[in-house]
Amino acid sequence: MGLLKAKANTNKLKPLLTLLLLVTAAMGGVFTYQHLQYDFETLEGRTYSWSTLKGQWVVVNYFAPWCAPCLREMPELAKFNASLPSNTKLFAVNYDLKTLSELKEMTEKYNITIPVIVSSQSTALPMEKPPYLPATFITVSYTHLRAHETLRYL
């Protein structure tokens, strides 16, 4: 009699355990999906999301190979990048969309040594593309405000 009662209780728990297993699997899938999402990727293959850069200063420099002042400031930006504190990142963004191979060729040709963001339709930056070059933006993401502040640097 006790064995039958235990089996009946087990049969009642099966739907609950199945539901618990499905919910756990769904939560794991959502976590994995969110973890794999990123806002931009550099030429070196590193991916970044703005949520992981919270509390850090991010300097974004737009440049183009047809912009002589942009190319002249690259050595200074490289020196600046070498001296940045740990809470600051510097990235360059080519003004014109280029393929990965075109971008690699261009950075080698002009000896651009700072991290370069590979621009695509899915690249998410907290500022709009500037109407002129050179253009540098300084951004900080505040964790307690959950917002980005972007400053235009001349």
N, C-alpha and C. Protein backbone atom coordinates (compact mmCIF):
# COMPACT_ATOMS: atom_id res chain seq x y z
N MET A 1 0.83 -1.18 0.00
CA MET A 1 0.00 0.00 0.00
C MET A 1 0.87 1.25 0.00
N GLY A 2 1.91 1.29 0.83
CA GLY A 2 2.80 2.44 0.89
C GLY A 2 3.56 2.66 -0.40
N LEU A 3 3.90 1.55 -1.07
CA LEU A 3 4.61 1.63 -2.34
C LEU A 3 3.73 2.25 -3.42
N LEU A 4 2.46 1.91 -3.44
CA LEU A 4 1.53 2.49 -4.41
C LEU A 4 1.34 3.98 -4.18
N LYS A 5 1.29 4.37 -2.92
CA LYS A 5 1.11 5.78 -2.59
C LYS A 5 2.35 6.59 -3.00
N ALA A 6 3.53 6.04 -2.80
CA ALA A 6 4.77 6.72 -3.19
C ALA A 6 4.84 6.87 -4.70
N LYS A 7 4.40 5.82 -5.43
CA LYS A 7 4.40 5.89 -6.89
C LYS A 7 3.41 6.94 -7.39
N ALA A 8 2.28 7.06 -6.73
CA ALA A 8 1.27 8.06 -7.10
C ALA A 8 1.81 9.46 -6.87
N ASN A 9 2.56 9.67 -5.78
CA ASN A 9 3.16 10.99 -5.51
C ASN A 9 4.23 11.32 -6.54
N THR A 10 4.99 10.31 -6.96
CA THR A 10 6.02 10.51 -7.98
C THR A 10 5.38 10.92 -9.30
N ASN A 11 4.26 10.29 -9.66
CA ASN A 11 3.56 10.64 -10.89
C ASN A 11 3.04 12.07 -10.84
N LYS A 12 2.67 12.56 -9.66
CA LYS A 12 2.21 13.94 -9.52
C LYS A 12 3.36 14.93 -9.68
N LEU A 13 4.58 14.52 -9.29
CA LEU A 13 5.74 15.40 -9.36
C LEU A 13 6.34 15.48 -10.77
N LYS A 14 6.09 14.51 -11.63
CA LYS A 14 6.68 14.49 -12.96
C LYS A 14 6.38 15.77 -13.76
N PRO A 15 5.13 16.23 -13.82
CA PRO A 15 4.87 17.47 -14.58
C PRO A 15 5.59 18.68 -13.97
N LEU A 16 5.66 18.71 -12.65
CA LEU A 16 6.36 19.82 -11.99
C LEU A 16 7.85 19.78 -12.29
N LEU A 17 8.46 18.61 -12.24
CA LEU A 17 9.88 18.47 -12.54
C LEU A 17 10.16 18.78 -14.01
N THR A 18 9.27 18.37 -14.90
CA THR A 18 9.41 18.67 -16.32
C THR A 18 9.36 20.18 -16.55
N LEU A 19 8.41 20.83 -15.91
CA LEU A 19 8.29 22.30 -16.02
C LEU A 19 9.54 22.98 -15.48
N LEU A 20 10.04 22.52 -14.36
CA LEU A 20 11.25 23.09 -13.77
C LEU A 20 12.44 22.91 -14.70
N LEU A 21 12.56 21.77 -15.32
CA LEU A 21 13.64 21.50 -16.27
C LEU A 21 13.53 22.43 -17.49
N LEU A 22 12.33 22.62 -18.01
CA LEU A 22 12.12 23.50 -19.17
C LEU A 22 12.45 24.96 -18.83
N VAL A 23 12.03 25.41 -17.67
CA VAL A 23 12.32 26.79 -17.26
C VAL A 23 13.82 27.00 -17.09
N THR A 24 14.50 26.03 -16.48
CA THR A 24 15.94 26.12 -16.31
C THR A 24 16.66 26.16 -17.65
N ALA A 25 16.24 25.33 -18.58
CA ALA A 25 16.84 25.32 -19.92
C ALA A 25 16.60 26.64 -20.64
N ALA A 26 15.40 27.19 -20.53
CA ALA A 26 15.09 28.47 -21.18
C ALA A 26 15.93 29.59 -20.59
N MET A 27 16.07 29.62 -19.27
CA MET A 27 16.89 30.66 -18.63
C MET A 27 18.35 30.53 -19.06
N GLY A 28 18.84 29.32 -19.16
CA GLY A 28 20.21 29.10 -19.62
C GLY A 28 20.39 29.58 -21.05
N GLY A 29 19.40 29.35 -21.90
CA GLY A 29 19.46 29.82 -23.29
C GLY A 29 19.46 31.33 -23.38
N VAL A 30 18.63 31.98 -22.58
CA VAL A 30 18.58 33.45 -22.58
C VAL A 30 19.91 34.01 -22.09
N PHE A 31 20.45 33.45 -21.03
CA PHE A 31 21.74 33.92 -20.51
C PHE A 31 22.84 33.76 -21.55
N THR A 32 22.87 32.61 -22.21
CA THR A 32 23.89 32.36 -23.24
C THR A 32 23.73 33.33 -24.40
N TYR A 33 22.50 33.55 -24.84
CA TYR A 33 22.24 34.48 -25.95
C TYR A 33 22.72 35.89 -25.59
N GLN A 34 22.39 36.36 -24.40
CA GLN A 34 22.80 37.70 -23.97
C GLN A 34 24.31 37.79 -23.85
N HIS A 35 24.94 36.71 -23.39
CA HIS A 35 26.38 36.71 -23.22
C HIS A 35 27.11 36.78 -24.56
N LEU A 36 26.51 36.21 -25.59
CA LEU A 36 27.14 36.19 -26.91
C LEU A 36 26.92 37.47 -27.71
N GLN A 37 26.02 38.34 -27.26
CA GLN A 37 25.74 39.58 -27.97
C GLN A 37 26.84 40.61 -27.69
N TYR A 38 27.17 41.40 -28.69
CA TYR A 38 28.14 42.47 -28.50
C TYR A 38 27.76 43.66 -29.37
N ASP A 39 28.29 44.83 -28.99
CA ASP A 39 27.96 46.07 -29.70
C ASP A 39 28.93 46.38 -30.83
N PHE A 40 30.18 45.99 -30.65
CA PHE A 40 31.16 46.21 -31.71
C PHE A 40 32.32 45.25 -31.57
N GLU A 41 33.06 45.12 -32.68
CA GLU A 41 34.20 44.23 -32.74
C GLU A 41 35.39 45.00 -33.30
N THR A 42 36.58 44.70 -32.79
CA THR A 42 37.78 45.36 -33.30
C THR A 42 38.41 44.50 -34.39
N LEU A 43 39.32 45.10 -35.10
CA LEU A 43 40.02 44.42 -36.18
C LEU A 43 40.76 43.18 -35.67
N GLU A 44 41.18 43.21 -34.41
CA GLU A 44 41.88 42.08 -33.80
C GLU A 44 40.93 40.95 -33.41
N GLY A 45 39.63 41.17 -33.56
CA GLY A 45 38.65 40.13 -33.23
C GLY A 45 38.08 40.22 -31.83
N ARG A 46 38.46 41.22 -31.05
CA ARG A 46 37.90 41.37 -29.70
C ARG A 46 36.52 42.00 -29.81
N THR A 47 35.59 41.47 -29.05
CA THR A 47 34.23 42.01 -29.05
C THR A 47 33.98 42.75 -27.74
N TYR A 48 33.17 43.79 -27.83
CA TYR A 48 32.84 44.62 -26.67
C TYR A 48 31.34 44.90 -26.65
N SER A 49 30.81 45.01 -25.47
CA SER A 49 29.44 45.50 -25.31
C SER A 49 29.52 46.67 -24.34
N TRP A 50 28.67 47.64 -24.56
CA TRP A 50 28.72 48.83 -23.71
C TRP A 50 28.43 48.49 -22.25
N SER A 51 27.66 47.44 -22.01
CA SER A 51 27.37 47.06 -20.63
C SER A 51 28.62 46.61 -19.89
N THR A 52 29.59 46.02 -20.59
CA THR A 52 30.83 45.60 -19.93
C THR A 52 31.81 46.76 -19.78
N LEU A 53 31.55 47.86 -20.46
CA LEU A 53 32.42 49.03 -20.35
C LEU A 53 31.90 50.05 -19.35
N LYS A 54 30.89 49.68 -18.57
CA LYS A 54 30.31 50.60 -17.60
C LYS A 54 31.37 51.09 -16.63
N GLY A 55 31.33 52.39 -16.36
CA GLY A 55 32.29 52.99 -15.44
C GLY A 55 33.62 53.32 -16.08
N GLN A 56 33.79 53.03 -17.36
CA GLN A 56 35.04 53.30 -18.04
C GLN A 56 34.88 54.48 -19.01
N TRP A 57 35.96 55.15 -19.22
CA TRP A 57 36.01 56.20 -20.23
C TRP A 57 36.35 55.53 -21.56
N VAL A 58 35.63 55.90 -22.59
CA VAL A 58 35.88 55.34 -23.92
C VAL A 58 36.05 56.51 -24.88
N VAL A 59 37.21 56.54 -25.54
CA VAL A 59 37.51 57.58 -26.52
C VAL A 59 37.35 56.95 -27.90
N VAL A 60 36.51 57.56 -28.73
CA VAL A 60 36.25 57.05 -30.08
C VAL A 60 36.67 58.12 -31.08
N ASN A 61 37.62 57.74 -31.94
CA ASN A 61 38.15 58.66 -32.95
C ASN A 61 37.72 58.19 -34.33
N TYR A 62 36.99 59.05 -35.04
CA TYR A 62 36.62 58.76 -36.43
C TYR A 62 37.74 59.27 -37.32
N PHE A 63 38.10 58.46 -38.33
CA PHE A 63 39.16 58.84 -39.24
C PHE A 63 38.84 58.31 -40.63
N ALA A 64 39.62 58.73 -41.61
CA ALA A 64 39.51 58.20 -42.98
C ALA A 64 40.86 58.38 -43.66
N PRO A 65 41.21 57.51 -44.59
CA PRO A 65 42.50 57.65 -45.27
C PRO A 65 42.58 58.88 -46.17
N TRP A 66 41.43 59.43 -46.56
CA TRP A 66 41.42 60.63 -47.39
C TRP A 66 41.47 61.91 -46.54
N CYS A 67 41.52 61.76 -45.22
CA CYS A 67 41.56 62.91 -44.30
C CYS A 67 42.99 63.06 -43.78
N ALA A 68 43.73 64.01 -44.36
CA ALA A 68 45.13 64.21 -43.97
C ALA A 68 45.29 64.53 -42.49
N PRO A 69 44.47 65.42 -41.90
CA PRO A 69 44.61 65.66 -40.45
C PRO A 69 44.38 64.40 -39.61
N CYS A 70 43.50 63.54 -40.08
CA CYS A 70 43.24 62.28 -39.35
C CYS A 70 44.50 61.42 -39.30
N LEU A 71 45.16 61.32 -40.44
CA LEU A 71 46.37 60.49 -40.51
C LEU A 71 47.52 61.12 -39.73
N ARG A 72 47.57 62.45 -39.72
CA ARG A 72 48.64 63.13 -38.97
C ARG A 72 48.49 62.94 -37.47
N GLU A 73 47.26 62.79 -36.98
CA GLU A 73 47.08 62.63 -35.54
C GLU A 73 47.22 61.19 -35.06
N MET A 74 47.31 60.23 -35.97
CA MET A 74 47.41 58.82 -35.56
C MET A 74 48.64 58.52 -34.68
N PRO A 75 49.83 59.04 -34.99
CA PRO A 75 50.96 58.78 -34.08
C PRO A 75 50.71 59.32 -32.66
N GLU A 76 50.07 60.48 -32.57
CA GLU A 76 49.76 61.04 -31.24
C GLU A 76 48.73 60.18 -30.52
N LEU A 77 47.74 59.69 -31.27
CA LEU A 77 46.75 58.80 -30.66
C LEU A 77 47.38 57.50 -30.20
N ALA A 78 48.36 57.00 -30.92
CA ALA A 78 49.07 55.78 -30.52
C ALA A 78 49.82 56.02 -29.20
N LYS A 79 50.48 57.18 -29.08
CA LYS A 79 51.17 57.52 -27.82
C LYS A 79 50.16 57.66 -26.69
N PHE A 80 49.05 58.33 -26.98
CA PHE A 80 47.98 58.51 -26.00
C PHE A 80 47.46 57.14 -25.53
N ASN A 81 47.23 56.25 -26.48
CA ASN A 81 46.73 54.91 -26.15
C ASN A 81 47.68 54.15 -25.24
N ALA A 82 48.99 54.31 -25.46
CA ALA A 82 49.99 53.62 -24.65
C ALA A 82 50.02 54.12 -23.22
N SER A 83 49.53 55.34 -22.98
CA SER A 83 49.61 55.92 -21.64
C SER A 83 48.26 55.98 -20.92
N LEU A 84 47.25 55.35 -21.45
CA LEU A 84 45.92 55.42 -20.84
C LEU A 84 45.85 54.67 -19.52
N PRO A 85 45.08 55.21 -18.56
CA PRO A 85 44.85 54.45 -17.32
C PRO A 85 43.97 53.23 -17.61
N SER A 86 43.89 52.32 -16.66
CA SER A 86 43.18 51.06 -16.88
C SER A 86 41.68 51.25 -17.09
N ASN A 87 41.11 52.37 -16.65
CA ASN A 87 39.66 52.58 -16.81
C ASN A 87 39.32 53.36 -18.08
N THR A 88 40.24 53.39 -19.04
CA THR A 88 40.03 54.14 -20.27
C THR A 88 40.42 53.28 -21.48
N LYS A 89 39.58 53.33 -22.51
CA LYS A 89 39.85 52.61 -23.75
C LYS A 89 39.81 53.62 -24.90
N LEU A 90 40.62 53.37 -25.93
CA LEU A 90 40.65 54.19 -27.13
C LEU A 90 40.38 53.30 -28.33
N PHE A 91 39.48 53.75 -29.19
CA PHE A 91 39.16 53.03 -30.42
C PHE A 91 39.11 54.01 -31.58
N ALA A 92 39.50 53.54 -32.74
CA ALA A 92 39.37 54.31 -33.97
C ALA A 92 38.27 53.66 -34.81
N VAL A 93 37.55 54.49 -35.55
CA VAL A 93 36.50 54.00 -36.44
C VAL A 93 36.72 54.63 -37.81
N ASN A 94 36.82 53.79 -38.83
CA ASN A 94 36.94 54.33 -40.19
C ASN A 94 35.60 54.96 -40.58
N TYR A 95 35.66 56.14 -41.14
CA TYR A 95 34.46 56.88 -41.50
C TYR A 95 33.63 56.16 -42.56
N ASP A 96 34.30 55.53 -43.50
CA ASP A 96 33.63 54.82 -44.59
C ASP A 96 33.60 53.33 -44.28
N LEU A 97 32.50 52.68 -44.64
CA LEU A 97 32.41 51.23 -44.43
C LEU A 97 33.43 50.53 -45.31
N LYS A 98 34.19 49.64 -44.72
CA LYS A 98 35.21 48.86 -45.44
C LYS A 98 35.03 47.39 -45.08
N THR A 99 35.44 46.53 -46.00
CA THR A 99 35.45 45.11 -45.68
C THR A 99 36.60 44.86 -44.71
N LEU A 100 36.58 43.70 -44.10
CA LEU A 100 37.63 43.35 -43.15
C LEU A 100 39.00 43.39 -43.80
N SER A 101 39.11 42.84 -44.99
CA SER A 101 40.41 42.83 -45.67
C SER A 101 40.85 44.25 -46.07
N GLU A 102 39.92 45.08 -46.51
CA GLU A 102 40.25 46.47 -46.86
C GLU A 102 40.73 47.23 -45.62
N LEU A 103 40.05 46.99 -44.50
CA LEU A 103 40.42 47.67 -43.26
C LEU A 103 41.80 47.23 -42.78
N LYS A 104 42.09 45.94 -42.85
CA LYS A 104 43.42 45.45 -42.46
C LYS A 104 44.50 46.06 -43.34
N GLU A 105 44.25 46.08 -44.63
CA GLU A 105 45.21 46.64 -45.58
C GLU A 105 45.45 48.13 -45.29
N MET A 106 44.38 48.86 -45.01
CA MET A 106 44.50 50.29 -44.74
C MET A 106 45.27 50.56 -43.45
N THR A 107 44.99 49.79 -42.39
CA THR A 107 45.70 50.03 -41.12
C THR A 107 47.18 49.70 -41.25
N GLU A 108 47.51 48.70 -42.05
CA GLU A 108 48.92 48.38 -42.29
C GLU A 108 49.59 49.48 -43.13
N LYS A 109 48.91 49.93 -44.16
CA LYS A 109 49.46 50.95 -45.05
C LYS A 109 49.78 52.24 -44.30
N TYR A 110 48.86 52.65 -43.39
CA TYR A 110 49.04 53.91 -42.67
C TYR A 110 49.59 53.72 -41.26
N ASN A 111 50.02 52.49 -40.94
CA ASN A 111 50.64 52.18 -39.65
C ASN A 111 49.75 52.60 -38.47
N ILE A 112 48.49 52.24 -38.53
CA ILE A 112 47.54 52.55 -37.46
C ILE A 112 47.63 51.43 -36.43
N THR A 113 48.07 51.77 -35.24
CA THR A 113 48.34 50.75 -34.21
C THR A 113 47.31 50.73 -33.10
N ILE A 114 46.39 51.69 -33.07
CA ILE A 114 45.37 51.67 -32.02
C ILE A 114 44.25 50.72 -32.44
N PRO A 115 43.47 50.21 -31.50
CA PRO A 115 42.37 49.30 -31.86
C PRO A 115 41.38 49.99 -32.79
N VAL A 116 41.05 49.30 -33.89
CA VAL A 116 40.13 49.84 -34.88
C VAL A 116 38.84 49.03 -34.86
N ILE A 117 37.72 49.72 -34.75
CA ILE A 117 36.41 49.08 -34.75
C ILE A 117 36.04 48.74 -36.19
N VAL A 118 35.60 47.52 -36.39
CA VAL A 118 35.12 47.10 -37.71
C VAL A 118 33.67 47.57 -37.83
N SER A 119 33.43 48.55 -38.66
CA SER A 119 32.08 49.10 -38.82
C SER A 119 31.23 48.19 -39.67
N SER A 120 30.00 48.01 -39.23
CA SER A 120 29.01 47.26 -39.98
C SER A 120 27.64 47.84 -39.65
N GLN A 121 26.62 47.29 -40.26
CA GLN A 121 25.27 47.77 -39.98
C GLN A 121 24.88 47.48 -38.53
N SER A 122 25.48 46.48 -37.90
CA SER A 122 25.12 46.12 -36.53
C SER A 122 26.00 46.79 -35.47
N THR A 123 27.00 47.57 -35.89
CA THR A 123 27.87 48.25 -34.92
C THR A 123 27.05 49.27 -34.14
N ALA A 124 27.12 49.19 -32.82
CA ALA A 124 26.34 50.09 -31.95
C ALA A 124 27.29 51.00 -31.19
N LEU A 125 27.27 52.28 -31.54
CA LEU A 125 28.07 53.27 -30.83
C LEU A 125 27.13 54.30 -30.23
N PRO A 126 27.49 54.91 -29.10
CA PRO A 126 26.58 55.85 -28.43
C PRO A 126 26.60 57.26 -29.03
N MET A 127 27.17 57.40 -30.21
CA MET A 127 27.18 58.70 -30.87
C MET A 127 26.86 58.49 -32.34
N GLU A 128 26.36 59.54 -32.96
CA GLU A 128 26.08 59.46 -34.39
C GLU A 128 27.35 59.71 -35.16
N LYS A 129 27.37 59.25 -36.39
CA LYS A 129 28.50 59.48 -37.27
C LYS A 129 28.65 60.99 -37.47
N PRO A 130 29.85 61.50 -37.26
CA PRO A 130 30.03 62.96 -37.34
C PRO A 130 29.92 63.46 -38.79
N PRO A 131 29.54 64.73 -38.97
CA PRO A 131 29.42 65.27 -40.32
C PRO A 131 30.76 65.69 -40.93
N TYR A 132 31.82 65.70 -40.13
CA TYR A 132 33.14 66.11 -40.62
C TYR A 132 34.23 65.38 -39.85
N LEU A 133 35.43 65.43 -40.40
CA LEU A 133 36.59 64.77 -39.79
C LEU A 133 37.73 65.76 -39.64
N PRO A 134 38.67 65.50 -38.74
CA PRO A 134 38.65 64.43 -37.73
C PRO A 134 37.63 64.74 -36.64
N ALA A 135 37.18 63.70 -35.98
CA ALA A 135 36.20 63.84 -34.90
C ALA A 135 36.53 62.83 -33.81
N THR A 136 36.59 63.31 -32.59
CA THR A 136 36.88 62.45 -31.45
C THR A 136 35.80 62.66 -30.40
N PHE A 137 35.30 61.57 -29.85
CA PHE A 137 34.27 61.61 -28.82
C PHE A 137 34.80 60.93 -27.56
N ILE A 138 34.45 61.49 -26.43
CA ILE A 138 34.80 60.89 -25.13
C ILE A 138 33.49 60.48 -24.48
N THR A 139 33.38 59.22 -24.13
CA THR A 139 32.14 58.68 -23.59
C THR A 139 32.43 58.01 -22.26
N VAL A 140 31.52 58.18 -21.33
CA VAL A 140 31.60 57.43 -20.08
C VAL A 140 30.21 56.87 -19.81
N SER A 141 30.17 55.64 -19.37
CA SER A 141 28.92 54.98 -19.06
C SER A 141 28.83 54.85 -17.55
N TYR A 142 27.79 55.42 -16.98
CA TYR A 142 27.62 55.40 -15.53
C TYR A 142 26.75 54.21 -15.14
N THR A 143 27.27 53.40 -14.24
CA THR A 143 26.49 52.23 -13.81
C THR A 143 25.28 52.67 -12.98
N HIS A 144 25.42 53.68 -12.17
CA HIS A 144 24.31 54.05 -11.31
C HIS A 144 23.23 54.84 -12.06
N LEU A 145 23.56 55.44 -13.19
CA LEU A 145 22.56 56.17 -13.96
C LEU A 145 22.02 55.35 -15.13
N ARG A 146 22.73 54.30 -15.49
CA ARG A 146 22.36 53.47 -16.64
C ARG A 146 22.20 54.31 -17.90
N ALA A 147 23.14 55.18 -18.11
CA ALA A 147 23.08 56.05 -19.29
C ALA A 147 24.50 56.34 -19.76
N HIS A 148 24.61 56.80 -20.98
CA HIS A 148 25.89 57.20 -21.54
C HIS A 148 25.92 58.72 -21.61
N GLU A 149 27.04 59.26 -21.29
CA GLU A 149 27.28 60.68 -21.50
C GLU A 149 28.36 60.77 -22.57
N THR A 150 28.11 61.48 -23.62
CA THR A 150 29.07 61.61 -24.70
C THR A 150 29.45 63.07 -24.85
N LEU A 151 30.74 63.33 -24.87
CA LEU A 151 31.25 64.67 -25.04
C LEU A 151 31.94 64.75 -26.39
N ARG A 152 31.80 65.85 -27.05
CA ARG A 152 32.49 66.06 -28.31
C ARG A 152 33.81 66.71 -27.97
N TYR A 153 34.89 66.10 -28.41
CA TYR A 153 36.23 66.63 -28.15
C TYR A 153 36.79 67.15 -29.46
N LEU A 154 37.27 68.36 -29.44
CA LEU A 154 37.83 68.96 -30.66
C LEU A 154 39.32 68.77 -30.71
